[in-house]
Amino acid sequence: MRFNISFLFLLIAFASCTKSSNPSHIDLQKQIDDCENQLKIAVPKLTDLTKHPRLIDKDKKEWKEVTNDKLIWTSGFYPGVLWYAYDITGNERWKNEAIKRTEVFEDFQNIKEHHDIGFMMFPAYGNGYKISGKKEYKDILLNSAASLASRFNPNVGTIKSWSNKMHPRWKQHITIIDNMLNLELLFWAAKNGGDQKYYDIAVRHAETTMKNHFRKDLTSWHVLEYDSINGNVLNRHTKQGFADDSRWSRGQAWGVYGYTMVYKETKDKKYLDFAKKLADTYLSLLPHDMVPAWDFDVQSNPKEEKDASAAAIVASSLMDLSTFVDSETDQERYFNAGVEILKSLGSEKYSAVGKADSFLLHSTGAKSLGHEIDVALIYADYYYIEALSRLQKLQSKK
Ligand code: GLY
């Protein structure tokens, strides 16, 4: 039988295309095993309980640790990684390590100096409570919610993210898009014996942010300055993006994650619609490998560094979003996009296996401030393993 050579070519192209667009081709177990093996290398080196791993510099192998300081927003992610490692592997070693690393910053429950208490406490104590049933963490989480809620300004309708002293460019009430993530702590507290006002504060913050923080094209600014008394928007700026009016990639990711989570907690369809629009906008801006440059407005320059942390945050929220949407087409679309992102992150290009002690390489913390450029970041690893855990649960349901 004679094959027409171009037909054969077409068949091969079709087969490879089907393969790459078929999410069942993700080797989830391998990506999970890679994470666990990385932890087996990293954890024995991380023995100082007064510090936590924050980043691995480019071309270095080992975590740079920073002090567990009330002003450093990243302390909860390492214990969070360990809780998820326990969740997806069942290995008690990670649970024991997670407990040890969680319980060192119990007094952070009283932080009132900034909004990051949500980022600090929920991945650690929240996951400990949810994954391992550590009931004794409940009061710590409730106190943390009270501390966060104390920063809510009813005149504005949002939680104040930063202090003006630390961020003197702004004189009044500062709210950053990242703050959306902290609302999860408030929703949790309202459901778990805390004051119902936490729910109302979270909803009002989400509502105000939805109104003011997004451009017509559904991309977001990073920093908004509000008049503390009348709540008017005074300025729309950036701290970590390329320019005040640019589209900082992780900011877009916080938006997608934030509104997906707000829908999960409220079941109010307007947040689902908004989360979908934000996700669609984000996905439409992605390059071929599904990992954005650190700011979408510099992405056309191939020399600009990537931000794998943004990709991991969105991959995790897409796993959830795919289960909230009604139509099968949307379910598949968001699920497949999340899986494609995870496949890319687990690939040779982004995986740290054999190169450094993290899960992922190529994140950018704050290029505009001149630091954490093309590094491994603990929160990239956290959202990556969260996404793998969510995917594992979805696959086991199917
Ligand atoms: N929440 C701080 C950051 O995204 O860099």
mmCIF file of N, CA and C and ligand atoms in Angstrom, residues 73 116 119 178 240 248 250 254 365 379, ligand 1:
data_model
loop_
_atom_site.group_PDB
_atom_site.id
_atom_site.type_symbol
_atom_site.label_atom_id
_atom_site.label_comp_id
_atom_site.label_asym_id
_atom_site.label_seq_id
_atom_site.Cartn_x
_atom_site.Cartn_y
_atom_site.Cartn_z
ATOM 1 N N TRP A 73 6.525 38.581 54.524
ATOM 2 C CA TRP A 73 5.221 37.989 54.218
ATOM 3 C C TRP A 73 5.248 36.504 53.879
ATOM 4 N N ASP A 116 -0.494 41.101 55.351
ATOM 5 C CA ASP A 116 0.074 39.806 54.964
ATOM 6 C C ASP A 116 -0.177 38.686 55.964
ATOM 7 N N PHE A 119 -1.573 35.712 54.248
ATOM 8 C CA PHE A 119 -0.575 34.916 53.524
ATOM 9 C C PHE A 119 0.297 34.125 54.500
ATOM 10 N N ASP A 178 -2.958 41.917 45.619
ATOM 11 C CA ASP A 178 -2.565 40.707 46.376
ATOM 12 C C ASP A 178 -3.480 40.448 47.574
ATOM 13 N N GLN A 240 5.615 46.569 42.167
ATOM 14 C CA GLN A 240 6.423 45.478 41.610
ATOM 15 C C GLN A 240 6.291 45.308 40.100
ATOM 16 N N TRP A 248 1.363 43.804 35.687
ATOM 17 C CA TRP A 248 2.258 42.948 36.471
ATOM 18 C C TRP A 248 1.647 41.542 36.530
ATOM 19 N N ARG A 250 2.071 38.704 38.286
ATOM 20 C CA ARG A 250 1.582 38.059 39.513
ATOM 21 C C ARG A 250 0.335 38.764 40.036
ATOM 22 N N TRP A 254 -3.018 36.968 41.144
ATOM 23 C CA TRP A 254 -3.725 37.124 42.435
ATOM 24 C C TRP A 254 -5.208 37.416 42.177
ATOM 25 N N GLY A 365 10.437 37.928 41.773
ATOM 26 C CA GLY A 365 9.715 38.540 42.893
ATOM 27 C C GLY A 365 9.430 40.005 42.653
ATOM 28 N N TYR A 379 6.935 30.681 47.366
ATOM 29 C CA TYR A 379 5.495 30.709 47.090
ATOM 30 C C TYR A 379 5.169 30.136 45.715
HETATM 31 N N1 GLY B 1 2.279 39.544 47.839
HETATM 32 C C1 GLY B 1 3.559 39.942 47.453
HETATM 33 C C2 GLY B 1 3.937 39.546 46.090
HETATM 34 O O1 GLY B 1 3.170 39.001 45.346
HETATM 35 O O2 GLY B 1 5.077 39.795 45.744
#
